[in-house]
Tab-separated table of C-alpha atoms in Angstrom:
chain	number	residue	atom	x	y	z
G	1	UNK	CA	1.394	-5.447	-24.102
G	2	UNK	CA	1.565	-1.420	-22.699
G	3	UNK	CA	-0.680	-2.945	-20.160
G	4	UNK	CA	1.363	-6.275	-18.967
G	5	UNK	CA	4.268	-3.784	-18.719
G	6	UNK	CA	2.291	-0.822	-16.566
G	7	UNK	CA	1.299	-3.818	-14.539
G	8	UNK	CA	4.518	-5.498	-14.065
G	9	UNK	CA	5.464	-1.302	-12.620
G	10	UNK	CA	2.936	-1.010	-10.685
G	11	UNK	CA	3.225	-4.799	-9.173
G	12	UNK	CA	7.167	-4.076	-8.662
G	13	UNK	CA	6.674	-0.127	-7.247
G	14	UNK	CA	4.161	-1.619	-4.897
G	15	UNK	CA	6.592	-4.517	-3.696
G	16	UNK	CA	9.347	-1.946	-3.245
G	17	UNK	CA	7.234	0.154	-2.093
G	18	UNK	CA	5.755	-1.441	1.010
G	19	UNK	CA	8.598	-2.792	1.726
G	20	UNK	CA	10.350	0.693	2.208
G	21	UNK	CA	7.247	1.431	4.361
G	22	UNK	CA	8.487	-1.529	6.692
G	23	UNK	CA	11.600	0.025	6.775
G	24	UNK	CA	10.291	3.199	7.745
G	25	UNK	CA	8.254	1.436	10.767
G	26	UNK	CA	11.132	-0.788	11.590
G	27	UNK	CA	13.263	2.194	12.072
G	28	UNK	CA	10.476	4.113	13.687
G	29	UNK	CA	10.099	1.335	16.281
G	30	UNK	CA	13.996	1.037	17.108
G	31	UNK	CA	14.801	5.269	16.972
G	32	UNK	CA	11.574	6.334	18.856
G	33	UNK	CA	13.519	9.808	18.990
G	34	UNK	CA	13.242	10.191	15.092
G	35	UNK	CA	13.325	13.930	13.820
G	36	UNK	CA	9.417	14.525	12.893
G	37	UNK	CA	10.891	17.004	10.227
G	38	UNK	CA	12.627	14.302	8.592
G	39	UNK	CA	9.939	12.292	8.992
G	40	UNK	CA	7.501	14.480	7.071
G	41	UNK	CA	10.080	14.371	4.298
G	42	UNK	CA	9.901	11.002	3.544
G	43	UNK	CA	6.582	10.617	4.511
G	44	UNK	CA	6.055	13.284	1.682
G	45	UNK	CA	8.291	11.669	-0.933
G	46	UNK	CA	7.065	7.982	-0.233
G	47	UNK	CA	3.475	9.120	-0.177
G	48	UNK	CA	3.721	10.803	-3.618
G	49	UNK	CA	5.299	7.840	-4.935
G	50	UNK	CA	2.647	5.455	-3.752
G	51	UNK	CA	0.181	7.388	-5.051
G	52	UNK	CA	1.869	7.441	-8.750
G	53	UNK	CA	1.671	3.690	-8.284
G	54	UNK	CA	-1.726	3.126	-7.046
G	55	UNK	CA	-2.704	5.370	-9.901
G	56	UNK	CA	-0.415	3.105	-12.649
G	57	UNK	CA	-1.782	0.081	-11.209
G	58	UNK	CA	-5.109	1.310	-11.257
G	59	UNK	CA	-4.894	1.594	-15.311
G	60	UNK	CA	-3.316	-1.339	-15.934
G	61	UNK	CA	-5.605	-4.047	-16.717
G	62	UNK	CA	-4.476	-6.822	-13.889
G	63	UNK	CA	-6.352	-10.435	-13.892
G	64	UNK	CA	-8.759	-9.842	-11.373
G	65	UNK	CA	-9.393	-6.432	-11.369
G	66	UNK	CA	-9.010	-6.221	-7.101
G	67	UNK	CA	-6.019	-5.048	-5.800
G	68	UNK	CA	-6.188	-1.766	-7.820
G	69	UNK	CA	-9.613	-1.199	-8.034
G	70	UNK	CA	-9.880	2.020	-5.541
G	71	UNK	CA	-6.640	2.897	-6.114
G	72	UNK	CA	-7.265	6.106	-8.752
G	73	UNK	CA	-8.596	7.686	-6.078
G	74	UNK	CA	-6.621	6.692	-3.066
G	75	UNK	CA	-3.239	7.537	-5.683
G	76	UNK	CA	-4.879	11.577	-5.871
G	77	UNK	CA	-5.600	11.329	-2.279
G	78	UNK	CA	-2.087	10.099	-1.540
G	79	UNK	CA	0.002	12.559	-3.965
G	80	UNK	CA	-2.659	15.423	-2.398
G	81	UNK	CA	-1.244	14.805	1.078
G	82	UNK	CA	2.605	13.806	0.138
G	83	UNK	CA	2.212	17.397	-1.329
G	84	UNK	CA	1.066	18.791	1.247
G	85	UNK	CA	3.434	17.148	3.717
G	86	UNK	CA	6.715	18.601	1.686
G	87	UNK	CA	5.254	22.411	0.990
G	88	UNK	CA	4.127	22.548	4.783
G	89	UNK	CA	5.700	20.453	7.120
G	90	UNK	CA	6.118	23.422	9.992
G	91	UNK	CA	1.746	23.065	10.107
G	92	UNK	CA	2.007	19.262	9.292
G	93	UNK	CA	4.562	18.327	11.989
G	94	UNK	CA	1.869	18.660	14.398
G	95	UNK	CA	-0.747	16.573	12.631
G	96	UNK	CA	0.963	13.703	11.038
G	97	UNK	CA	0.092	11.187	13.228
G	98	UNK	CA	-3.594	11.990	12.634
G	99	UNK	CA	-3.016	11.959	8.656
G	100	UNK	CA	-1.103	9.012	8.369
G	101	UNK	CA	-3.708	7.199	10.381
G	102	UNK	CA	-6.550	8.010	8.567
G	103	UNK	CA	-4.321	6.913	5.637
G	104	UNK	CA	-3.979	4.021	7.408
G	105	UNK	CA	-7.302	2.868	8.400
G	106	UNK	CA	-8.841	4.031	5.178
G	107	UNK	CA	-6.593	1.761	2.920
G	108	UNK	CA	-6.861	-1.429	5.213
G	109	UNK	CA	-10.499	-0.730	5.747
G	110	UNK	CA	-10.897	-0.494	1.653
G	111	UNK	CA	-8.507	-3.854	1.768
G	112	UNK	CA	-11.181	-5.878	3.840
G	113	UNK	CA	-13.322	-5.227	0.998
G	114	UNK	CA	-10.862	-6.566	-1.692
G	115	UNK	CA	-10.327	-9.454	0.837
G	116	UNK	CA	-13.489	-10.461	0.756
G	117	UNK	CA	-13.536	-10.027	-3.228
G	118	UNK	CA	-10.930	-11.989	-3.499
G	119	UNK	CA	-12.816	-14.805	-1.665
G	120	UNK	CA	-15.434	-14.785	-4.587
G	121	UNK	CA	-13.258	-14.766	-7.209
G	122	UNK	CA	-11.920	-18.223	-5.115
G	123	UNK	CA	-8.224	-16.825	-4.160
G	124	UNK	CA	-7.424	-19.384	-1.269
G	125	UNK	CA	-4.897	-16.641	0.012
G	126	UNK	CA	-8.136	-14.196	0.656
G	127	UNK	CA	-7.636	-14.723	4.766
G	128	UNK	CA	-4.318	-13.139	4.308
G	129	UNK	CA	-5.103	-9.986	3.445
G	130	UNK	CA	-8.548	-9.994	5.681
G	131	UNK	CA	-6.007	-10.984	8.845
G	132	UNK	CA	-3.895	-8.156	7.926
G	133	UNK	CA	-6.585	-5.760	6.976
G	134	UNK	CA	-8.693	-6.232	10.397
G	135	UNK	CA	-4.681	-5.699	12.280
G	136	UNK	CA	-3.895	-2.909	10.427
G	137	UNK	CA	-7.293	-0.966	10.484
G	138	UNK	CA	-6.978	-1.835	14.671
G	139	UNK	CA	-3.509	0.009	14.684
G	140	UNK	CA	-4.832	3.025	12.413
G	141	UNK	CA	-7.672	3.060	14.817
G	142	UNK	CA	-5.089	3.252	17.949
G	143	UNK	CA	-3.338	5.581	16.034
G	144	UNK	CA	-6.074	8.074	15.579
G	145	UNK	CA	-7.077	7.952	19.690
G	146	UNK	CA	-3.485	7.830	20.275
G	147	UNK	CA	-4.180	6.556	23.455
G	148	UNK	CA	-0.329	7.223	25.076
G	149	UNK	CA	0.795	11.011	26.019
G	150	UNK	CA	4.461	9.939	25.787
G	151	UNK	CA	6.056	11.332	22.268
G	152	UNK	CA	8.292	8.175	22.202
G	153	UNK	CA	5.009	5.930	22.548
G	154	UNK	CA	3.478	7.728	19.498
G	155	UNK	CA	6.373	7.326	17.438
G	156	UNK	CA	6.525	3.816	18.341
G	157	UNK	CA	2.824	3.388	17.525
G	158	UNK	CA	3.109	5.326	14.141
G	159	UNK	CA	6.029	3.009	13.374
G	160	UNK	CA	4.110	-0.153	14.316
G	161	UNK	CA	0.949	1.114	12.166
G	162	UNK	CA	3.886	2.209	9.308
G	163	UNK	CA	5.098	-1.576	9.291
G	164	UNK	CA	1.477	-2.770	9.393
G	165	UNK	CA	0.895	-1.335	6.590
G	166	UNK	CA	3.979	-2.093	4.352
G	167	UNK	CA	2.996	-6.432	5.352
G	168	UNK	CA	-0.783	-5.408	4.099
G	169	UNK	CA	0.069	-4.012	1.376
G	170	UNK	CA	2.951	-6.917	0.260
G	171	UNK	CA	0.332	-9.468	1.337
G	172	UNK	CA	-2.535	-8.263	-1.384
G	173	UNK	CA	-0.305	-7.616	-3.712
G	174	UNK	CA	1.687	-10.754	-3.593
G	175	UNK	CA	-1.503	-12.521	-3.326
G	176	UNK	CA	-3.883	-10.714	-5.651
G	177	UNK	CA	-1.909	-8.885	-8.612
G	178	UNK	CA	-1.795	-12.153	-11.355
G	179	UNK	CA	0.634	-11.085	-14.588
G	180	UNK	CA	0.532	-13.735	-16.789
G	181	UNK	CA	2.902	-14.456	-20.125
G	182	UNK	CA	0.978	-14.847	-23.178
G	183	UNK	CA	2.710	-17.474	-24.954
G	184	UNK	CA	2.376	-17.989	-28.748
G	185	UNK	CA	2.316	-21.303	-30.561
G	186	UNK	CA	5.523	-22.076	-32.304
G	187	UNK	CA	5.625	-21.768	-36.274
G	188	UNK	CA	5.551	-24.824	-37.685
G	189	UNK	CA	8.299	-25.258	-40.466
G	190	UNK	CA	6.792	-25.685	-43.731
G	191	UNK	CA	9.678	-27.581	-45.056
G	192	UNK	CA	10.042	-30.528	-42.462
């Protein structure tokens, strides 16, 4: 039962999650002109708390055993740089385009692989997360050659990449994380 309930917090964190990361992008995207500061901030805070839930999700004991199954240590890896982001942002201010898209790339390249997992196990939604997975890892990819001089272009490009990978991340886990209810037979009255 600990388990249902660490995976109903990790399935829930992860929803919210990602969907703050869209957010993020979204706002990225429309405010190209976004303080990097602040963004390194939240960055920090939402990259510690995705890591806490990557590493809840990966000991819960979910159906198929794919959404979370690289996720102990992606979490360390993810708390490591949120860390990292919040003691230093002066030195990360100038770098945080190049961490976030390794993030990036990493995560949807490691999502191909539950994709394609997920196509075994006979999940009809598997071309979901591979679609999204191949866009996403493209965007990290752009994100890391950062192919436009213009500051407003990169924030723009961070924010798409951002909002990539908040859908990627709803997608698997909307379409991979299974909690079921156990139900239990009904006691039979002995006096009927």
């Amino acid at each position: 039962m600990i388990s249902n309930k660490q995976l109903r917090m990790a399935k829930c964190g992860y929803i919210i999650l990602s969907s703050l990361l869209c957010a993020l992008g979204i706002t990225l995207i429309a405010v190209p002109n976004f303080s990097i500061s602040l963004l390194c901030w939240i960055g920090g805070i939402l990259l510690i708390l995705f890591g806490c839930v990557k590493i809840i999700g990966y000991v819960s004991k979910d159906l198929y055993r794919l959404a979370f199954q690289f996720d102990l240590a992606f979490g360390i890896l993810l708390i490591s740089l949120g860390i990292i982001l919040l003691v230093r942002t002066d030195a990360m201010i100038h770098i945080i385009c190049s961490l976030l898209g390794i993030c990036i790339l990493a995560d949807a390249l490691l999502k191909i692989q539950i994709s394609i997992d997920s196509k075994k196990f006979g999940i009809r939604q598997w071309w979901m997360i591979f679609s999204a997975a191949i866009i996403t890892s493209v965007i990290g990819f752009f994100l890391l050659l950062r192919p436009y001089e213009s500051a407003r272009m990169v924030m723009i490009l961070l924010g798409i990449s951002i909002l990539a990978e908040g859908i990627l991340n709803l997608i698997t886990v909307l379409t991979v994380v299974k909690i079921f209810h156990r139900k239990f037979p009904l006691e039979v009255d002995s006096e009927t």
